[in-house]
Structures are given as structure tokens and as C-alpha cells.
Amino acid sequence: MNEAVSLHAIRSCLEGAIPAVMATCAPDGTPNVAYISQVVYVDAMHVALSFQFFNKTRQNILSNPRASVLVLDPVTVRFYRLYLRYERTENTGPVFEGMRAQLAGIASHAGMAEVFELKGADIYAVEHIEAVAGDGLPAPAPRTGLLHSTRACSDHMARCTSLEDLLQGTLDGLQRHFGIAHAMVLLLDAGTEQLYTVASCGYATSGVGSEIRLGQGVIGMAARERTPVRISHMTHAALYSHAIRESLDALGDSDAPSLRGMDIPYPGLAEPHSQVAVPLLSAGRMLGVLFAESPEDLRFGFEDEDLLVALAGQLAAAIGLLQSAPDAPEPPPAAPAAAPVSGAALRVRHFRANDSVFIDDEYLIKGVAGAILWKLLRDHQQTGRVEFTNREMRLDPALRLPDVADNLEARLLLLKRRLQENSPHIRVEKTGRGRFRLCVLRPVVLEDA
């Protein structure tokens, strides 16, 4: 080796864009060469290789712990040979969970769960690295200013005082400071084990209210395993963005609308080439996922993952603080003049089985947000009320809300945006901390099913 090569300097070779080639040797000297699906950076002196099959490579390593792995930089097209010594196999912990989540994210879309099953993460010490002689392409200029951009985005997030401003400010910051054009935030409904979209940017439709199950696709795996999942290239296996919901529980009512009518389209790219999903964790509690994607190969590298993890940590902490903050004892605002009501009546149907709400036979919302809307419209029709508080929502047993830790503010934001996009004649407007107003601009006919 002419010059020392550090593992950190060739991290771009460990992105999985091009399969690595692993050579092992049996005790009798018989060589074996095989492709390896994952070579993952652990630290400056170690890598982890995926253990998926009990094959000849595995047999050789257990009897002779030395191996070499040939990796390729997908940008400069330069080869490097890693000389490795097997130390141990991990089947728990962050390295294993991260590798398993990435493989499972692919498998959940490809229908190949058994093929992609990870049995363990084999940890190898890197004894030395050899740059293979040969021509390559010039290395790109190093990225600069990432820390400053992270600081600018963080400063803006720290000034947000409402969940709506926080979510929008985060996505705006990703666009402005990092050029991430397609991103979304999903929050977890722990009761149903579903993630629901509350904010997005860069898509033709917002997809607010669309759902993904825990463990489904890249987003669902990041949430279930509580670890970042990053895919930097297309493969033949899957178009990773399409987390298609297979079914929901039957409503148990023959008069209920079809389940297909309750499917809010997921807003992801049709053909993403790079994706990264980062869990939102606050005080050990899973809150949701920050997700970004791109039509470009290799758009998100390990540095992008690092900065998104940092911002996701701040976002989760801020969401947690907003969740736990008591509603301010503000005096109620002066009653506004009644909005003029005109036009044809809106038919609003509510289905008790899952609190789904349809307006003029078009699906709007379900679950907690649906129950809230039904209460608001019913109270408005019976008493003429337009002013409401978060506190009374939490205390109303008829709503069957989850425990106090549930993000009621997120449900109200979800309801507000679904109404904006699908039924502009009914609005929910925030009037202060813990207070909001219902605006109804057309006559409403309520039907409870």
C-alpha cells in the first residue's frame, strides 16, 4: 500500500450503491468469493457485514476469521480493498437494528421478506485498507457550510411557538438550507399503530392524513425499529416510496362506505432514487418520523443522515414540549359576528365504528380528528357555538380520546388542513393557545350512522 487510507475517507464506498465482493478461505486453503449486500461503517476501525445465509462464506469465517472485501466508490469509480478480521456477530443493538431496518424496508415493498431477513451483523476489525491501482474520476469538491446551515435551521425551529409553525418551519428549513425539495413529517397514533402525515412539501398533493403502518416500508421500519433508515440508490427490488395500505379493520356496518373510499393517497414520489427516514424520539417515546426523498441517486449520504438526525431530535423535543404544555388560561376572545351562511346544504355523515366523516359522500377524516369534527358540528347545530378549547376536547368522554400524552394539537392541525383542501366551507381556526373557532359558511345536515 503506497499511502494510508482511512475508513472514514472511503465512507462513500459503503453506501450500498454497488455490491461489495468478499473473499474468504477455508482451512484447507480453498478460496471462496461472493457478493455481500451490506458493508456498513461502524467506527474508524470497524465495519459490519450482513449475515443473511448459512453459506460457504459463513462457514469459512467461522473457521478462519480473516477476509478481504473489495468496495467501489460510486462517484470516483476507484476500488479499495479492505483486509478484515472477524470479531463477533451482533443480533441486537443499534448497528444490527439499523441494518435490519434497511433490509426490511426494501423487503416490505418487494415481497421478499425471507430473502432479505438479517440473521446478524458481523463485526469486523479493519486491519488495513489498500487503494487498488487504476484510473478513476476526480473526486467532487467537499461540501461546506453544513454545520452553519444546521444552525440556521435549528434557530428558526427554536422560535416556533405552535405545532403548525414548527412543522412548516422545519420543512421550509430543509428546502432553504439543504435543498431538500421533497419531505414530510408523520406522527404516530399509538392506539392504531399507524403513522399519519401531518405536513409535507414538494408534492402535487399534501397527502395530509395518509397513513403508513409500523414496519411498512422505509418510514414504517424507521419508526418500528427506532433507527434511521437510508436508501441511496434504486435497485430492481422496489420503488421504495409506495407504502400501500392493504386494509383497515372492517367497520362492521353494512351501510358504511367502502374502505377504498377512506384511502388518502400517500404523497411520495413515483420513482424515488434516494430516501431517508429518521425517527422522532422524545424522552424515549416514539412520536413519529421525519422523511425525505429525491429522484436522484446518492442524494442523501451519511452526512445528510447525521444532520437530519440532529434536526429530528430537536423537532421531537419541541413537539414533546408542545404536547405537555398546559393550555394557557386566556380569556375567551370576543364573539365574532356570525359568518354568513348560504348555498346548498352540506351533507355530513358520521360513522361511529371508527369516527369516519364524509361530506357530500366524499371521505374527509376518521379517528380522533373525525370524532372532534363531529362534536364541533353537533354542538354548533344545537347551540350555535363557534368557540372551543383544547381542554374541553380532552375532558369530553364522548370523544374517546387516547390518554393525555396523545397529540391533540396534531389532530386539530390534521383536521384543519383536511378541511382546507377538501371542504373550504367548514374551517377550524386557531384563536390562541388551546383555543380555536369553528366557521361554517353553508348549511349543514348531520347524519349519524
XYZ file of C-alpha atoms in Angstrom:
449
model
C 0.000 0.000 0.000
C 1.535 3.279 -1.098
C -0.317 5.501 1.339
C -2.520 5.030 4.359
C -6.238 5.161 3.642
C -8.650 5.805 6.494
C -12.016 4.134 6.697
C -13.718 7.495 7.164
C -12.196 8.745 3.901
C -13.923 5.992 1.901
C -17.342 6.052 3.590
C -18.898 6.806 0.219
C -17.893 3.267 -0.793
C -20.119 1.889 1.977
C -23.406 3.327 0.713
C -24.538 0.078 -0.914
C -24.906 1.556 -4.388
C -22.636 -1.134 -5.827
C -22.377 -4.592 -4.223
C -19.094 -5.401 -2.500
C -17.100 -8.544 -3.248
C -15.934 -10.640 -0.295
C -13.162 -13.240 -0.402
C -12.724 -15.891 2.290
C -10.662 -19.026 2.626
C -11.441 -22.481 4.020
C -8.998 -24.162 6.445
C -7.640 -26.297 3.577
C -6.838 -23.182 1.538
C -9.809 -23.318 -0.819
C -10.868 -19.746 -1.663
C -14.428 -18.523 -1.942
C -15.650 -15.272 -3.479
C -19.180 -13.924 -3.075
C -21.150 -10.691 -3.288
C -22.157 -9.133 0.023
C -25.269 -6.972 0.292
C -24.205 -4.670 3.141
C -20.883 -3.256 4.291
C -21.662 -0.688 6.976
C -19.398 1.826 8.702
C -19.368 1.214 12.478
C -16.457 3.374 13.615
C -12.984 4.373 12.453
C -11.690 0.812 12.946
C -14.708 -1.439 12.302
C -17.273 -2.349 9.660
C -20.344 -4.551 9.844
C -21.233 -7.060 7.149
C -24.701 -8.530 6.737
C -25.176 -12.148 7.778
C -28.202 -13.455 5.883
C -27.375 -17.003 4.839
C -25.614 -20.062 6.240
C -23.432 -20.415 3.156
C -19.809 -21.178 2.298
C -18.712 -17.650 3.201
C -20.188 -18.068 6.664
C -18.567 -21.462 7.149
C -15.170 -20.107 6.149
C -15.353 -17.118 8.501
C -16.269 -19.261 11.496
C -13.216 -21.453 10.901
C -10.835 -18.813 9.516
C -11.713 -15.258 10.678
C -9.792 -13.333 8.013
C -11.346 -11.930 4.859
C -10.906 -9.248 2.259
C -13.642 -7.076 0.801
C -13.438 -5.108 -2.445
C -15.525 -1.923 -2.461
C -16.045 0.709 -5.155
C -16.561 4.432 -4.827
C -19.652 5.084 -6.993
C -18.552 8.649 -7.784
C -14.814 8.349 -8.471
C -15.016 4.714 -9.674
C -11.954 3.824 -7.597
C -11.585 0.445 -5.921
C -10.396 -0.160 -2.363
C -9.587 -3.456 -0.702
C -10.339 -3.869 2.999
C -8.449 -6.524 4.970
C -10.716 -7.671 7.769
C -10.663 -9.853 10.876
C -13.953 -11.238 12.181
C -14.660 -10.388 15.827
C -18.292 -11.165 16.659
C -21.890 -11.300 15.473
C -24.493 -8.945 16.912
C -28.211 -9.649 16.770
C -29.314 -6.720 18.932
C -28.270 -3.101 19.292
C -28.171 -0.055 17.015
C -25.893 -1.477 14.305
C -27.976 -4.623 13.880
C -31.303 -2.761 14.088
C -30.195 -0.181 11.522
C -29.074 -2.841 9.055
C -32.185 -4.924 9.643
C -34.448 -1.913 9.184
C -32.859 -1.036 5.854
C -33.211 -4.585 4.547
C -36.747 -4.900 5.912
C -37.721 -1.591 4.361
C -36.782 -2.996 0.971
C -38.373 -6.372 1.688
C -41.716 -4.912 2.757
C -42.105 -3.400 -0.711
C -40.548 -6.232 -2.681
C -42.460 -9.122 -1.100
C -39.167 -10.886 -0.334
C -39.086 -10.829 3.479
C -37.378 -14.205 3.751
C -34.651 -13.312 1.270
C -33.961 -10.003 2.995
C -34.070 -11.385 6.540
C -30.995 -10.369 8.527
C -29.742 -13.032 10.914
C -26.966 -10.914 12.352
C -24.490 -8.085 11.884
C -20.961 -9.495 11.627
C -18.495 -7.046 13.159
C -15.018 -6.967 11.590
C -11.892 -5.103 12.617
C -10.349 -3.278 9.669
C -6.643 -4.140 9.763
C -5.675 -2.077 6.755
C -7.071 -0.589 3.548
C -5.441 -0.740 0.152
C -6.190 1.630 -2.717
C -6.297 -0.532 -5.833
C -4.185 0.844 -8.662
C -6.102 2.204 -11.614
C -7.554 5.296 -13.190
C -10.562 6.974 -11.651
C -12.591 10.124 -11.877
C -11.825 13.328 -9.975
C -13.335 13.493 -6.517
C -16.094 16.089 -6.118
C -15.383 19.220 -4.120
C -16.077 18.700 -0.420
C -19.375 20.056 0.885
C -19.042 23.090 3.096
C -21.326 25.017 5.401
C -23.389 22.066 6.637
C -22.909 22.988 10.282
C -23.860 26.608 9.629
C -26.953 25.506 7.705
C -27.917 23.180 10.527
C -27.555 26.041 12.984
C -29.723 28.349 10.853
C -32.446 25.728 10.552
C -32.252 24.971 14.280
C -32.505 28.671 15.197
C -35.676 29.026 13.175
C -37.231 25.926 14.748
C -36.413 27.208 18.234
C -38.513 30.333 17.638
C -41.682 28.448 16.697
C -44.450 28.589 19.311
C -47.117 26.382 17.693
C -47.086 22.921 16.194
C -48.192 24.239 12.800
C -45.367 26.791 12.687
C -42.859 24.205 13.918
C -43.698 21.618 11.274
C -43.826 24.132 8.435
C -40.660 25.847 9.657
C -38.804 22.534 9.707
C -39.784 21.653 6.151
C -39.060 25.188 4.936
C -35.625 24.979 6.566
C -34.856 21.694 4.804
C -35.717 23.304 1.477
C -33.944 26.608 2.056
C -30.750 25.456 3.762
C -30.211 21.936 2.405
C -32.031 21.871 -0.927
C -34.276 19.007 0.194
C -37.299 19.551 -2.025
C -39.449 16.560 -1.021
C -40.063 15.842 2.649
C -42.807 15.093 5.134
C -43.475 14.667 8.835
C -45.607 11.810 10.102
C -46.824 11.375 13.676
C -47.635 8.116 15.431
C -51.098 7.049 16.521
C -50.003 4.540 19.153
C -53.511 3.117 19.522
C -53.769 2.006 15.901
C -50.014 1.600 15.290
C -50.329 3.861 12.257
C -48.257 6.854 11.220
C -50.281 9.700 9.736
C -48.940 12.546 7.594
C -49.324 15.988 9.200
C -47.077 18.116 6.968
C -45.291 17.781 3.628
C -43.531 19.847 0.980
C -42.689 19.452 -2.689
C -45.567 17.192 -3.743
C -48.512 17.811 -6.065
C -50.876 16.989 -3.179
C -50.056 17.320 0.508
C -51.182 13.815 1.452
C -52.143 15.111 4.904
C -53.960 12.288 6.666
C -52.396 9.476 4.620
C -51.318 6.543 6.758
C -48.479 4.040 6.950
C -48.344 1.081 9.295
C -45.495 0.488 11.708
C -42.991 -1.741 9.932
C -44.260 -0.811 6.457
C -41.625 0.420 4.055
C -38.750 2.713 4.876
C -40.887 5.046 7.001
C -42.612 2.306 8.946
C -39.370 0.453 9.617
C -37.641 3.584 10.907
C -40.496 4.046 13.371
C -40.766 0.423 14.450
C -37.031 -0.111 14.916
C -36.408 3.428 16.211
C -33.413 3.871 13.959
C -32.655 5.878 10.799
C -33.143 4.061 7.504
C -31.385 5.413 4.437
C -31.516 4.097 0.876
C -29.243 5.907 -1.552
C -29.980 4.238 -4.865
C -32.571 2.407 -6.899
C -32.448 -1.348 -7.178
C -34.516 -3.838 -9.120
C -36.235 -4.802 -5.878
C -38.616 -1.930 -5.258
C -39.853 1.572 -5.759
C -39.371 2.404 -2.155
C -41.823 5.260 -1.664
C -45.085 3.449 -2.217
C -46.243 2.373 1.225
C -49.585 0.943 0.145
C -52.056 0.264 2.898
C -53.571 -3.223 2.357
C -56.633 -2.968 4.582
C -58.143 -1.449 7.684
C -60.447 -3.117 10.195
C -63.946 -3.660 8.852
C -66.434 -1.051 10.001
C -68.934 -3.714 10.967
C -71.840 -1.818 9.352
C -73.374 -2.780 6.040
C -74.384 0.844 5.453
C -70.803 2.043 5.914
C -68.853 3.342 2.897
C -66.249 1.148 1.253
C -62.788 1.081 2.767
C -61.287 2.163 -0.538
C -63.115 5.458 -0.201
C -61.192 6.132 3.004
C -57.750 5.868 1.454
C -55.974 9.240 1.400
C -53.265 8.965 -1.289
C -49.724 8.828 0.014
C -47.875 11.832 -1.472
C -44.495 10.211 -2.212
C -42.532 10.419 -5.445
C -43.495 7.936 -8.143
C -39.863 6.899 -8.723
C -37.599 7.909 -5.848
C -33.919 7.062 -6.124
C -32.882 8.128 -2.611
C -34.775 8.087 0.680
C -34.029 8.677 4.343
C -36.391 8.218 7.282
C -35.426 9.362 10.779
C -37.464 8.541 13.911
C -38.720 11.363 16.130
C -37.883 10.373 19.716
C -38.540 12.480 22.795
C -37.646 11.235 26.296
C -37.591 7.707 24.931
C -41.077 7.994 23.429
C -41.685 7.424 19.724
C -43.548 10.411 18.274
C -43.206 9.945 14.521
C -40.836 10.139 11.540
C -39.076 12.858 9.559
C -38.781 11.641 5.961
C -37.051 12.986 2.855
C -36.630 11.619 -0.659
C -35.212 12.566 -4.042
C -35.397 11.449 -7.679
C -31.556 11.494 -7.724
C -29.281 8.563 -6.900
C -26.985 9.062 -3.903
C -28.766 12.274 -2.896
C -28.524 11.513 0.832
C -25.180 10.468 2.222
C -24.106 9.758 5.772
C -23.619 13.484 6.451
C -27.203 14.183 5.388
C -28.375 11.421 7.700
C -26.355 12.910 10.573
C -27.810 16.395 10.129
C -31.359 15.052 9.784
C -30.923 13.030 12.989
C -29.802 16.202 14.768
C -32.765 18.220 13.484
C -35.178 15.356 14.165
C -34.018 15.303 17.773
C -34.803 18.987 18.165
C -38.118 18.609 16.337
C -39.164 15.726 18.585
C -38.173 17.597 21.739
C -40.164 20.635 20.623
C -43.212 18.501 19.806
C -42.907 16.885 23.226
C -42.805 20.272 24.927
C -45.839 21.487 22.994
C -47.707 18.316 23.914
C -47.014 18.711 27.632
C -47.533 22.484 27.841
C -50.727 23.377 29.735
C -53.369 25.305 27.881
C -52.922 28.975 28.699
C -55.732 30.421 30.856
C -56.510 33.101 28.308
C -59.818 34.949 28.434
C -62.116 33.887 25.611
C -61.945 36.170 22.575
C -64.844 38.411 21.781
C -67.542 36.573 19.900
C -67.189 37.393 16.191
C -70.060 38.373 14.008
C -71.745 35.289 12.649
C -70.381 34.332 9.266
C -72.995 34.473 6.520
C -74.404 31.056 5.703
C -75.620 30.488 2.160
C -75.716 27.972 -0.640
C -76.741 24.337 -0.849
C -76.629 22.303 2.357
C -73.611 20.116 3.041
C -74.466 16.523 3.942
C -72.147 15.385 6.733
C -72.241 11.677 7.632
C -70.558 10.270 10.728
C -69.866 6.551 11.251
C -69.478 5.645 14.901
C -67.499 2.456 14.296
C -64.308 4.387 13.535
C -65.472 8.027 13.720
C -65.085 8.471 9.969
C -66.693 11.584 8.498
C -67.902 12.037 4.916
C -69.006 15.348 3.407
C -71.334 15.010 0.418
C -70.265 11.349 0.199
C -66.551 12.255 -0.050
C -64.288 10.896 2.674
C -62.727 13.565 4.866
C -61.245 12.168 8.077
C -61.565 9.436 10.686
C -60.434 8.522 14.181
C -59.783 11.201 16.778
C -59.950 14.050 14.254
C -63.262 12.729 12.930
C -64.707 12.497 16.420
C -63.661 16.090 17.130
C -65.244 17.424 13.940
C -68.495 15.607 14.670
C -68.651 17.103 18.179
C -67.973 20.608 16.866
C -70.651 20.409 14.176
C -73.182 18.853 16.528
C -72.615 21.488 19.232
C -72.754 24.241 16.625
C -76.044 22.966 15.239
C -77.624 22.507 18.688
C -76.403 25.662 20.449
C -74.823 27.891 17.832
C -71.405 27.633 19.498
C -68.331 28.559 17.488
C -65.654 28.960 20.209
C -63.991 25.849 21.677
C -60.964 24.889 23.780
C -58.485 22.035 23.732
C -59.239 21.406 27.394
C -62.898 20.620 26.812
C -61.928 18.277 23.981
C -59.668 16.342 26.336
C -62.311 16.164 29.057
C -65.238 15.115 26.872
C -65.718 11.336 27.395
C -67.840 11.087 24.255
C -64.741 11.683 22.117
C -62.976 8.589 23.465
C -59.652 10.355 23.172
C -56.431 8.493 23.984
C -54.518 9.415 27.134
C -53.293 12.937 27.758
C -49.952 12.183 26.079
C -51.714 11.970 22.729
C -51.034 14.949 20.496
C -54.433 16.642 20.371
C -52.898 19.700 18.712
C -51.683 17.492 15.861
C -55.190 16.083 15.383
C -56.624 19.592 15.199
C -53.955 20.587 12.681
C -54.730 17.476 10.616
C -58.437 18.341 10.699
C -57.766 21.965 9.758
C -55.698 21.001 6.711
C -58.089 18.302 5.524
C -60.927 20.837 5.641
C -58.841 23.439 3.807
C -58.110 21.010 0.994
C -61.459 19.231 0.733
C -64.264 21.278 2.279
C -63.413 25.010 2.405
C -66.944 25.899 3.566
C -66.074 24.475 7.003
C -62.996 25.832 8.746
C -61.180 25.403 12.044
C -59.190 28.499 13.025
C -56.788 28.824 15.943
C -57.637 31.830 18.157
C -54.994 31.402 20.893
C -53.147 28.783 22.841
C -55.586 25.982 23.487
C -58.450 27.801 21.746
C -59.984 27.553 18.302
C -63.052 28.591 16.318
C -65.400 26.702 14.026
C -66.536 28.590 10.910
C -69.437 27.156 8.893
C -70.282 29.013 5.675
C -73.019 26.735 4.288
C -75.990 24.997 5.869
C -75.102 21.576 7.276
C -77.241 18.435 7.514
C -75.857 15.942 10.034
C -76.405 12.185 9.773
C -75.109 9.758 12.406
C -74.707 6.154 11.267
